[in-house]
Each structure stands twice: as C-alpha cells, then as structure tokens.
GROMACS .gro file of C-alpha atoms in nm:
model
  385
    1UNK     CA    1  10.015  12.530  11.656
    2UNK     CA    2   9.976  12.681  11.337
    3UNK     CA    3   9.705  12.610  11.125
    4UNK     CA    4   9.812  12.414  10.811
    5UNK     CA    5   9.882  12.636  10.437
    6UNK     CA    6   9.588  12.439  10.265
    7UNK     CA    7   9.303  12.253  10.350
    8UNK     CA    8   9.156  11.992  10.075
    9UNK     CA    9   8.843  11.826  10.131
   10UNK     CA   10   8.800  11.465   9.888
   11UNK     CA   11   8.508  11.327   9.774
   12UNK     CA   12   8.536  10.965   9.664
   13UNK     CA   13   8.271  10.692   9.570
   14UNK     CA   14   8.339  10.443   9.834
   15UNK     CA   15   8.679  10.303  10.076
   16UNK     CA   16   8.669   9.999  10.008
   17UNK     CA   17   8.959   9.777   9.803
   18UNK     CA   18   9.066   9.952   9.484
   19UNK     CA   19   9.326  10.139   9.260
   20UNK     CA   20   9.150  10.493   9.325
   21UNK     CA   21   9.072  10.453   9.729
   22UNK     CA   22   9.423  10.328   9.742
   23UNK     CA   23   9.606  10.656   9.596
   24UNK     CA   24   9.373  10.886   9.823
   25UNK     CA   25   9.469  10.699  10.089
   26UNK     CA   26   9.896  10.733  10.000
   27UNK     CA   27   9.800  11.088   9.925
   28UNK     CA   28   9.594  11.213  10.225
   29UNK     CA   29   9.859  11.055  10.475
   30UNK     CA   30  10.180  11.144  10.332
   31UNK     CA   31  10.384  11.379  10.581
   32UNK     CA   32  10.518  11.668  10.587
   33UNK     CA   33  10.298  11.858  10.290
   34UNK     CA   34  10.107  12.087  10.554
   35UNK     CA   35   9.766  11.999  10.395
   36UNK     CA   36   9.493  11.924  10.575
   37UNK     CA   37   9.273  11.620  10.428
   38UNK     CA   38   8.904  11.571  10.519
   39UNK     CA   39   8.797  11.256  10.322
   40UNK     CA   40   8.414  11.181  10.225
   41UNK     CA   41   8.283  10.868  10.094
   42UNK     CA   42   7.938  10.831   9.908
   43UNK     CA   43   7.877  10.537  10.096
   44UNK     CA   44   8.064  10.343  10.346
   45UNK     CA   45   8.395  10.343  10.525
   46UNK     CA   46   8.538  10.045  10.367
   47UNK     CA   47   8.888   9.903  10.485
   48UNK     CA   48   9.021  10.254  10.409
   49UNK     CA   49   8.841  10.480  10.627
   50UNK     CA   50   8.948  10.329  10.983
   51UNK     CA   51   9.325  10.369  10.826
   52UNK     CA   52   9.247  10.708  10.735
   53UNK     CA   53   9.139  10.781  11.049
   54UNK     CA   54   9.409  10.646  11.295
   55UNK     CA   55   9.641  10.868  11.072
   56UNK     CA   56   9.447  11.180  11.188
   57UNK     CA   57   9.253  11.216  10.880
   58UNK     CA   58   8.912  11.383  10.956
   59UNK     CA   59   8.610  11.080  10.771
   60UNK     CA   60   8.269  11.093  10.723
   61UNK     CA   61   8.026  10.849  10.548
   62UNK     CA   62   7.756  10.946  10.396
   63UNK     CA   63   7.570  10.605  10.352
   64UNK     CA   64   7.436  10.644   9.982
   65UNK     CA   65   7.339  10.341   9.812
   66UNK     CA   66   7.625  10.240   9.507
   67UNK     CA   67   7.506  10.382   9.200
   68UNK     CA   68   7.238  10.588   9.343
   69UNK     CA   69   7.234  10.948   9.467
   70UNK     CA   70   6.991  11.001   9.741
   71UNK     CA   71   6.878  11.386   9.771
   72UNK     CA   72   6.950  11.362  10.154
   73UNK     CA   73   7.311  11.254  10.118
   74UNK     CA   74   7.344  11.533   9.874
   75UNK     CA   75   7.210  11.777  10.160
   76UNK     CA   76   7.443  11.632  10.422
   77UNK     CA   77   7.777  11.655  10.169
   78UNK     CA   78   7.648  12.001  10.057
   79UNK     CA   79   7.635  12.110  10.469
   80UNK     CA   80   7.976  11.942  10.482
   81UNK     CA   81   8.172  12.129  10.273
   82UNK     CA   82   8.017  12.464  10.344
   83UNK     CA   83   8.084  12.389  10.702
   84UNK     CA   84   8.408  12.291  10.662
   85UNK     CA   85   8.517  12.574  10.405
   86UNK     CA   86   8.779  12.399  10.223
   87UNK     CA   87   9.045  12.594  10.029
   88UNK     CA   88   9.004  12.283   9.744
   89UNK     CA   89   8.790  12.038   9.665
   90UNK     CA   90   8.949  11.696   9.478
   91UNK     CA   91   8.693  11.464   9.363
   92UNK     CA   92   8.778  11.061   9.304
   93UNK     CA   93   8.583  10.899   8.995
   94UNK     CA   94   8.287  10.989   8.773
   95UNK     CA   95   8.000  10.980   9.059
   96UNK     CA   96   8.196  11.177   9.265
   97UNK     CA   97   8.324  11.398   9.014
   98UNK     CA   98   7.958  11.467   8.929
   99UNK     CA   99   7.788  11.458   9.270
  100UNK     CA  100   8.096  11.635   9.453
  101UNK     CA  101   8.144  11.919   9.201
  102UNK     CA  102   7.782  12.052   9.186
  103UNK     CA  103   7.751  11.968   9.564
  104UNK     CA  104   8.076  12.214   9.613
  105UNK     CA  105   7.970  12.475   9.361
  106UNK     CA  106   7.616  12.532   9.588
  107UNK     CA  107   7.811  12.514   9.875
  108UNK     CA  108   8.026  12.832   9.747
  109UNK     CA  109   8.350  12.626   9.656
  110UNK     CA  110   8.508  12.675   9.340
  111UNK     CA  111   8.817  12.527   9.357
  112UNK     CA  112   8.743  12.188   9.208
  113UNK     CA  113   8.946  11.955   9.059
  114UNK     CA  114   8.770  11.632   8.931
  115UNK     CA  115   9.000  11.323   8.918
  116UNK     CA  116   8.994  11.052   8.635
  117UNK     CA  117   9.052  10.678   8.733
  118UNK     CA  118   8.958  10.499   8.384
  119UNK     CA  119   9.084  10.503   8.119
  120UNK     CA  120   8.815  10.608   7.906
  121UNK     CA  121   8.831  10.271   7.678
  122UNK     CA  122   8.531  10.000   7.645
  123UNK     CA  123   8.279  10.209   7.820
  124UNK     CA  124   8.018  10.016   7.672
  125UNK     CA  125   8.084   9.775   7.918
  126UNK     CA  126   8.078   9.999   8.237
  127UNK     CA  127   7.720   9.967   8.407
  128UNK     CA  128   7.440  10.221   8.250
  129UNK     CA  129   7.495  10.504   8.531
  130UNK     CA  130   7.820  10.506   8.441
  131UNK     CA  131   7.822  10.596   8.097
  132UNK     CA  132   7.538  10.868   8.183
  133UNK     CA  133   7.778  10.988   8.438
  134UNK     CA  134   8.003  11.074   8.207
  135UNK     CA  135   7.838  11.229   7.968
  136UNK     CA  136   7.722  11.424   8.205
  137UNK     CA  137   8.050  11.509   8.304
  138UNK     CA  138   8.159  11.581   7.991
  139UNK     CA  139   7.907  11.844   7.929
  140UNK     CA  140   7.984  12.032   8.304
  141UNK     CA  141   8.383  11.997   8.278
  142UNK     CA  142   8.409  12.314   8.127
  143UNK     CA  143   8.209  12.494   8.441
  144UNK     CA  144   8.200  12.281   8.725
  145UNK     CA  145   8.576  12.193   8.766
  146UNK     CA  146   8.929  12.449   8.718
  147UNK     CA  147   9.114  12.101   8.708
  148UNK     CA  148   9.036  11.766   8.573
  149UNK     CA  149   9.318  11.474   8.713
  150UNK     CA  150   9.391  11.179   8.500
  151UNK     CA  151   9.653  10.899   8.642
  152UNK     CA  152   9.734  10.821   8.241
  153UNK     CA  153   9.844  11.012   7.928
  154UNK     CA  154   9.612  10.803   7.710
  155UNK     CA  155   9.299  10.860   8.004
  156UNK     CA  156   9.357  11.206   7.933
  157UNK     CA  157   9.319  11.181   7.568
  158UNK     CA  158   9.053  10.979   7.514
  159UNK     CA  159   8.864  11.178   7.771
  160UNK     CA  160   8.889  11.466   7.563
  161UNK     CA  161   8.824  11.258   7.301
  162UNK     CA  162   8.444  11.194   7.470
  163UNK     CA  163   8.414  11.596   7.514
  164UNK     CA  164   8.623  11.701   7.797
  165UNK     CA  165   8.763  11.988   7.838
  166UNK     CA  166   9.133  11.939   7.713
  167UNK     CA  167   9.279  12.279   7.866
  168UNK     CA  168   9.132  12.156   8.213
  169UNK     CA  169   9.341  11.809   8.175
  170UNK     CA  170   9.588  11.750   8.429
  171UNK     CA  171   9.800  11.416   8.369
  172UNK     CA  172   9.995  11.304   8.759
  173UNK     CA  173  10.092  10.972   8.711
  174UNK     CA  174  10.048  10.763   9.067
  175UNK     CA  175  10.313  10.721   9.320
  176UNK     CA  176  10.366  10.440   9.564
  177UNK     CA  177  10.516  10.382   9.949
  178UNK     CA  178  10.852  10.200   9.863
  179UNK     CA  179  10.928  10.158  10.224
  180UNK     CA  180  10.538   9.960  10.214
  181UNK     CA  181  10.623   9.775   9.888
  182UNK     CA  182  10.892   9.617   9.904
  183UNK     CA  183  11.032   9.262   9.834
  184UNK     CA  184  10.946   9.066  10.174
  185UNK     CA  185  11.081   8.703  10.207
  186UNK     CA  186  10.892   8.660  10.540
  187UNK     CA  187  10.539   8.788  10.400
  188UNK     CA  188  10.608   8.518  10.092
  189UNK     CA  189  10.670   8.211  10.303
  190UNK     CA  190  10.326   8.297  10.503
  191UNK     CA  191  10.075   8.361  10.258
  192UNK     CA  192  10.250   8.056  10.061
  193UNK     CA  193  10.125   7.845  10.331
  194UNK     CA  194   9.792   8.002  10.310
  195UNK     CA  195   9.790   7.883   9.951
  196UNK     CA  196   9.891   7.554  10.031
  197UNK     CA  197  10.134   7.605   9.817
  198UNK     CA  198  10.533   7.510   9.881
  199UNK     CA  199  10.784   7.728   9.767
  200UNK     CA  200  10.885   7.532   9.408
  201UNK     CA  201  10.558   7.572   9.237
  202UNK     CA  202  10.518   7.843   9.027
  203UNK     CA  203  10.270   8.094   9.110
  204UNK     CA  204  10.110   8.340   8.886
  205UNK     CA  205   9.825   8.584   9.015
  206UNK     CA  206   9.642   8.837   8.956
  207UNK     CA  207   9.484   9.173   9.185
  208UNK     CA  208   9.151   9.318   9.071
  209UNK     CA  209   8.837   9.285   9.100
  210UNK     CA  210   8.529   9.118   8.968
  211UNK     CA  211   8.467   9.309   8.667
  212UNK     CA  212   8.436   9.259   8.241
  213UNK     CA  213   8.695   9.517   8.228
  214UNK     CA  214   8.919   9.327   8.411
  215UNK     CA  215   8.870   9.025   8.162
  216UNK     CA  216   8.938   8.761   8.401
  217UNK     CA  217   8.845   8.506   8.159
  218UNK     CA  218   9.091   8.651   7.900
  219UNK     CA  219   9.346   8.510   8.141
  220UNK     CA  220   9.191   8.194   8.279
  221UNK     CA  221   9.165   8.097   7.915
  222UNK     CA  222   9.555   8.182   7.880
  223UNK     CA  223   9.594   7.905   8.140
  224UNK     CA  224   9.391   7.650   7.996
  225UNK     CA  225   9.577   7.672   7.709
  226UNK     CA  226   9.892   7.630   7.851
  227UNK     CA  227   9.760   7.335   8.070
  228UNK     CA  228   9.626   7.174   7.727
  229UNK     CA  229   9.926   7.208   7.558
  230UNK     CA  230  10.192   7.081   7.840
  231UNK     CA  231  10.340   7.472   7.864
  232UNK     CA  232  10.196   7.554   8.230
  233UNK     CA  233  10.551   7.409   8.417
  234UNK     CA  234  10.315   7.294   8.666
  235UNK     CA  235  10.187   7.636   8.763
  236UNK     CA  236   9.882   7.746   9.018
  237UNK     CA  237   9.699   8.113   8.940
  238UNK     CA  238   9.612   8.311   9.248
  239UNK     CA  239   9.329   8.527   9.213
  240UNK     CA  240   9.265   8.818   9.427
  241UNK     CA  241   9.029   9.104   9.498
  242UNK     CA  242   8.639   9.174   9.543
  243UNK     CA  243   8.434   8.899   9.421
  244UNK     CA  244   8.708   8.636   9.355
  245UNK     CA  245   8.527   8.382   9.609
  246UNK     CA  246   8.351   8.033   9.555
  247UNK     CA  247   8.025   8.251   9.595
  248UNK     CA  248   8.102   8.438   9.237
  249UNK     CA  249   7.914   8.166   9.008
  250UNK     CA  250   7.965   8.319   8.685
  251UNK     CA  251   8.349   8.270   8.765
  252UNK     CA  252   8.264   7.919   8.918
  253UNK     CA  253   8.062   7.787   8.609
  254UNK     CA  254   8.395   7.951   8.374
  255UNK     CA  255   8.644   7.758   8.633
  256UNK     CA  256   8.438   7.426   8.540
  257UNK     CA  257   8.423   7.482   8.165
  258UNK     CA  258   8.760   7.564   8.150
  259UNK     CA  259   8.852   7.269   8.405
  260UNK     CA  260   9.048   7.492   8.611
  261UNK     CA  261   8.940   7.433   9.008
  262UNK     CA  262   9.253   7.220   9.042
  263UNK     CA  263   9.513   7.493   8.944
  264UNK     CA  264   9.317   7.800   9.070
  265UNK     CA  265   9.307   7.923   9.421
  266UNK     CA  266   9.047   8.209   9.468
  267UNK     CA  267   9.215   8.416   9.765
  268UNK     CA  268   8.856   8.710   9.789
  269UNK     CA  269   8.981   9.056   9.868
  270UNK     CA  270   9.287   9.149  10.086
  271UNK     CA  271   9.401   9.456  10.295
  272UNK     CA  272   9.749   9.316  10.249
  273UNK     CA  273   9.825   9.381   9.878
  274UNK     CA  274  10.214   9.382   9.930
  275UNK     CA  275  10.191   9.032  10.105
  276UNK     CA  276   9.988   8.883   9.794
  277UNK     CA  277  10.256   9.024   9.560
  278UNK     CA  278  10.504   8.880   9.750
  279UNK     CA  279  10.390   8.540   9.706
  280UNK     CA  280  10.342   8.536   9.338
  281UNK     CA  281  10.649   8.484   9.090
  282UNK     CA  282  10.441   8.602   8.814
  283UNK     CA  283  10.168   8.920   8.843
  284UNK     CA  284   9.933   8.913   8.496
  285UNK     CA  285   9.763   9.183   8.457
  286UNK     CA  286   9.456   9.071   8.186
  287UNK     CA  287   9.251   9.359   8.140
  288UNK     CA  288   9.069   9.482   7.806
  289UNK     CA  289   9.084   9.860   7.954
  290UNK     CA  290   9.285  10.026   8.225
  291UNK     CA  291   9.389  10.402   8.304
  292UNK     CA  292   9.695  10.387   8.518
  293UNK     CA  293   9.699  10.023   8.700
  294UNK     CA  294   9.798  10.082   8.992
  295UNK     CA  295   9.891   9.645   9.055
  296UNK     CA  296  10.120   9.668   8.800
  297UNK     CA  297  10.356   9.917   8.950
  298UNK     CA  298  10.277   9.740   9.341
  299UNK     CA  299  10.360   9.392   9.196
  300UNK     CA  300  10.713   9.572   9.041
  301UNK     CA  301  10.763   9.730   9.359
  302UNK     CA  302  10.719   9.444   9.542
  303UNK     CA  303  11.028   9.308   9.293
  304UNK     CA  304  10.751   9.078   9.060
  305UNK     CA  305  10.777   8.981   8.727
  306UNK     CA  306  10.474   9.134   8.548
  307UNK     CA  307  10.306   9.013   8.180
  308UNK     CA  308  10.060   9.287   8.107
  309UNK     CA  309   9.825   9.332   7.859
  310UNK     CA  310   9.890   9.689   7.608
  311UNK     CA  311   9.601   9.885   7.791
  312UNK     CA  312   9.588  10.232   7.885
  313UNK     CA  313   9.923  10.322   8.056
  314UNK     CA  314  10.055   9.959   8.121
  315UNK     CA  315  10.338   9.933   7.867
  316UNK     CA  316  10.458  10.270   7.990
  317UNK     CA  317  10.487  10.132   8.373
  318UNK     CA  318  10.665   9.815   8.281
  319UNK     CA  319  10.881   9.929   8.032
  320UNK     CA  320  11.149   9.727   7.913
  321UNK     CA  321  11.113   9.539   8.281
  322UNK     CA  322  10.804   9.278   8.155
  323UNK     CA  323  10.568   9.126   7.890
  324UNK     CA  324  10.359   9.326   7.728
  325UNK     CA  325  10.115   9.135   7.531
  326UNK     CA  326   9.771   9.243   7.285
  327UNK     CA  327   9.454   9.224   7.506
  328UNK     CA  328   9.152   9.003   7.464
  329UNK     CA  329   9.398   8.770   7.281
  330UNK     CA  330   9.408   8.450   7.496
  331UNK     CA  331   9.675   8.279   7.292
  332UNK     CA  332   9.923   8.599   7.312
  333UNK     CA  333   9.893   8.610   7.660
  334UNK     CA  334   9.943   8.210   7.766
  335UNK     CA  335  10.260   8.232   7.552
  336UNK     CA  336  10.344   8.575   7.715
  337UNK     CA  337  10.325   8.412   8.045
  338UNK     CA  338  10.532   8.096   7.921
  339UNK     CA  339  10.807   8.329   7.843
  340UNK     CA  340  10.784   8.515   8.164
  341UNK     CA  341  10.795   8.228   8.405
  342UNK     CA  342  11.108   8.097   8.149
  343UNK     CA  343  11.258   8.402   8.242
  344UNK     CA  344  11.208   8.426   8.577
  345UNK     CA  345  11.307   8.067   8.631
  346UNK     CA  346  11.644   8.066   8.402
  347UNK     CA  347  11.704   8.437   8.633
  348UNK     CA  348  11.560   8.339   8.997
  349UNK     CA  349  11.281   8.555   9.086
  350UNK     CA  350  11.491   8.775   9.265
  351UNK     CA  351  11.724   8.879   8.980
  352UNK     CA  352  11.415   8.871   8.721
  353UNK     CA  353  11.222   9.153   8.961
  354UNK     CA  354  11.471   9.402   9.032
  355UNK     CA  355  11.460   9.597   8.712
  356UNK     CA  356  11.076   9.665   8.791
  357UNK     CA  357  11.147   9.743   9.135
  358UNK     CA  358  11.434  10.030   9.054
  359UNK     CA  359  11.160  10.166   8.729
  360UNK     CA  360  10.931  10.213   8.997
  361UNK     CA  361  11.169  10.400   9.246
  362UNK     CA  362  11.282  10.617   8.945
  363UNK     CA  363  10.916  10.701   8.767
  364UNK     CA  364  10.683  10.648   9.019
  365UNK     CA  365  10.797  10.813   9.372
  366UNK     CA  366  10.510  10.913   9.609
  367UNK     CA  367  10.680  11.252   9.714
  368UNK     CA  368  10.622  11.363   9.333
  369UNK     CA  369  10.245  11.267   9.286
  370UNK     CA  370  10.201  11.465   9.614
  371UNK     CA  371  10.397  11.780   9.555
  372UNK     CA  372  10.180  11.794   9.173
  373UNK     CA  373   9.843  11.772   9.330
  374UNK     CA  374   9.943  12.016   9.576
  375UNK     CA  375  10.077  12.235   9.291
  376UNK     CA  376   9.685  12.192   9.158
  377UNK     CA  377   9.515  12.295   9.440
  378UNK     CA  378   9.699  12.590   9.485
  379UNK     CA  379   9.664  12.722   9.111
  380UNK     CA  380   9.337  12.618   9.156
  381UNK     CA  381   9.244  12.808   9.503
  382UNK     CA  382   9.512  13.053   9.443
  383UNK     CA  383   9.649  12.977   9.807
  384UNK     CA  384  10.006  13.027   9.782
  385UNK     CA  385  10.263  12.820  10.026
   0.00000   0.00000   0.00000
C-alpha cells in the first residue's frame, strides 16, 4: 500500500462536545483526500476521540488540566510530533494554537497553521487565560504559524483587528455531513418522547453550552416575555449541551426568577446533535458573540427553522432562510421567535425548513472545507499532490 501524499498532525484543546472538536472530527474522517490525520488533545478523549479512533484515526491524550499547561505534557506533545514527523501541523483554538505551535517549532516543524474558532467579539468575557492567550498569540502569529484559519469573515477581521497577522489569515467557512444531517421523522418522534413532549406542542431549543457568550439568559428572558404577554402559543424550550442540567444553579436560580421550570426541559449534553435538531420546530441561536456557529447550519441541515441573533457569521448562514434579530436585546428576540413559530405553523415545519436545508447543501458542502485545508497544508509544507 502506498503511503498517503500528506500527513497532518492536529492539536486541539479537548474532544469533548463542541463546534471546533466537531469540524476536526468531519475533517479528519472524510474519505478519499489521502491525508493522514493523527489527532492530539490537551486533555482528554472526550466523546470524539473513541469516534476518531474506530475510523482509523491515530489519538493520543495528553491529560493536561483545562486551562493549564503542565511542562510534562508539553515534553510528551513535543516527543510526539518529532516522532511522528508530520508534513503539517493544524492547531484547533487559542491554547492549542499557542501550546501546539511553539511545541512544533522545537520539534523542527514549520508548517503550522493555527485555526480560529471565535469570533474575536466580547473577549472581556472569555476566562483570564484566555485573553492572555491571545495576546500572546497575537504577538507570535507573525513567526510561529505560515497560516492562521478562521471559520468567519468577520473572525478574521477582528482578529487582525487585535494584532494578527492579516497576510497569514485564511477564511474556510465549515462544512457539514448532509447524508448525517438530515431531516429524520423517526429520530423526532423518539427524542419527542424523551421530552415528554407530543407532537402538537411547539418546541423551540437551543445547542450550546454553558457559557456568558452563549447568553442563555438573553433567550430565557425572550420566553418569559412571551409567556407574560400570551405570545408563547403554548411553547416548551429545549436546552442542550454541557452544563444545561438541574446541577447548573446559576441557570436553576435564573429558571426560578424568571418562572420558567414549567416550560423548560434541560436535556445536558448529547452525542446525537442531528436527533435534538430533529425534534425542535424552532432552533434559537442567543448568543452575544459567535465566529462561525456551527448549530445554526446543523439545525438548517437538519430542515429547522432558525431565529438567530446578528453575531459573527450568523446572518450570512441563514440568509434569507430565518430570523435574524439584534443580540442582547430580549424583546427583539421573543418577537423574532413569535414570528418564526407563525411562520412555521401557517407553512408546516416541513415546508418552513427546506430553504435552510438546500442554503446549506449549496454554501456549506463538506468536500469544499476539506479540499481548502488541504490546499493550506500543502502551500504551507510545500508537499505537492
């Protein structure tokens, strides 16, 4: 067997349930690209690396604690790549991008290529070591990386904005498994029943995380309003992702105030992201900050109605397909909601998704976003097909 034209070694912060982790994984086991992937996470496996794995993609876990570089980890990733003598080296997020590209410049690797997941906007809200990060990213993205990979147009700007450098910017927007999300009546009826919920009651949700960027509360005050003021057509709001649990009190004690337990069901985190979508008619997306949300274009795949708020490259993905709505602006977004689930109702969900789902097939195909990275990492390496 012939060995394969490239060999790309990634370098991402964790595996677990997000936008980032979810693009390696679409990129790392799409066929028929003869690139070898070797995946590295910081710290743990996460639901991603078993996946990775059974689809013959070499993982290792280094076992660092989040937020915190250990100088033994840095050894061991430092010994991986020399070992494994990569042709490229992609990087996944700011940690990464930092800890990766100086661990692959010792180990004699030069073709780097850092890759930007946020958009850049309300960093005074990140955590501490993640505004250091980036400065110190800022100040090394001129030597440490030949290619710096944003999912968004406005990421890349505003990252240049912060001191970047602009002629390393890369912009590959994000590209998703049709065949994997995809309208699915049987998925719907099943995690319907999860929700106790029947079939005629309107469900709007929401996929992310725990996290002030996220502005959960943005939305949960949406639908207080609209329960106050008789506009909520009886609706429930289905929240999933990391964190969205009874044991997250700050979002208990803002479900009480808001006297919400009744018409929210917290779902936690999921490793079946298409089945969620599938049982929402509604997908609100609520953040104050996003790069390239990678929900928004799963719920349109899926064929799902989305309201989004005008963050980072949001508009762009919906197009003329949704609701796009001002962020932190509770009001906006309750009536941007009442408008959707009036559309979607007068339509049938069905009819009201499919101009999402056919945007997505036509913008966002997963055979593009692979063939431009590869382009990068052979500029980058100089490897030629």
């Amino acid at each position: 067997m012939n060995a394969p034209a490239l060999r790309v070694l990634h370098i991402i912060t964790g595996l677990g349930q997000g936008g980032a982790e979810s693009v390696l994984f679409r990129l790392a086991t799409y066929p028929g690209m003869d690139v070898e992937h070797i995946v590295v996470s910081l710290t743990d496996e996460g639901i991603y690396g078993e996946r990775l794995r059974a689809a013959g993609v070499a993982v290792h876990a280094l076992a660092m604690k989040r937020g915190r570089v250990s100088l033994a980890g840095f050894r061991t990733l430092r010994g991986l790549i020399a070992q494994t003598r990569p042709d490229a080296v992609q990087t996944w997020m700011y940690h990464a991008d930092l800890i990766g590209g100086l661990a692959a410049r010792l180990a004699g690797v030069k073709a780097i290529a850092w890759g930007i997941r946020n958009s850049g906007a309300h960093l005074e809200r990140s955590s501490r070591s993640a505004r250091l990060v980036l400065r110190a990213c800022a100040l090394l993205s001129g030597s440490v990386p030949r290619a710096i990979v944003c999912a968004a147009q406005n990421a890349a700007r505003r990252h240049a904005e912060k001191g970047y450098r602009r002629d390393r910017l890369v912009v590959i927007p994000n590209g998703y498994d049709l065949s994997r999300y995809a309208p699915d009546p049987l998925a719907r009826t099943r995690v319907r029943a999860q929700w106790g919920l029947s079939e005629d009651v309107p469900v709007i949700g929401c996929v992310a995380r725990w996290d002030p960027l996220k502005d959960h509360a943005n939305l949960l005050r949406a639908v207080a309003a609209l329960v106050r003021d008789g506009r909520d057509a009886g609706l429930r709001c289905v929240l999933i992702g990391r964190d969205m649990t009874e044991g997250n009190a700050e979002l208990g004690a803002l479900l009480d105030k808001l006297d919400l337990r009744d018409r929210v069901v917290l779902n936690g985190p999921s490793d079946d992201v298409p089945a969620m979508m599938n049982g929402l008619d509604l997908h609100v997306l609520s953040s104050c900050a996003e790069g390239f949300p990678n929900v928004v274009a799963e719920a349109m795949a899926c064929g799902v109605y989305c309201v989004v708020t005008d963050v980072g490259d949001a508009a762009y993905i919906v197009g003329d397909t949704g609701v796009v709505v001002p962020p932190e602006q509770a009001e906006a977004l309750a009536r941007g909601i009442e408008t959707a689930l009036g559309d979607v109702a007068a339509r049938g969900r069905a009819r009201a998704g499919e101009a999402g789902r056919a945007r997505v097939l036509e913008n966002f195909d997963l055979a593009r976003m692979a063939q431009s990275y590869i382009a990068v990492w052979r500029r980058i390496s100089g490897v030629q097909a």
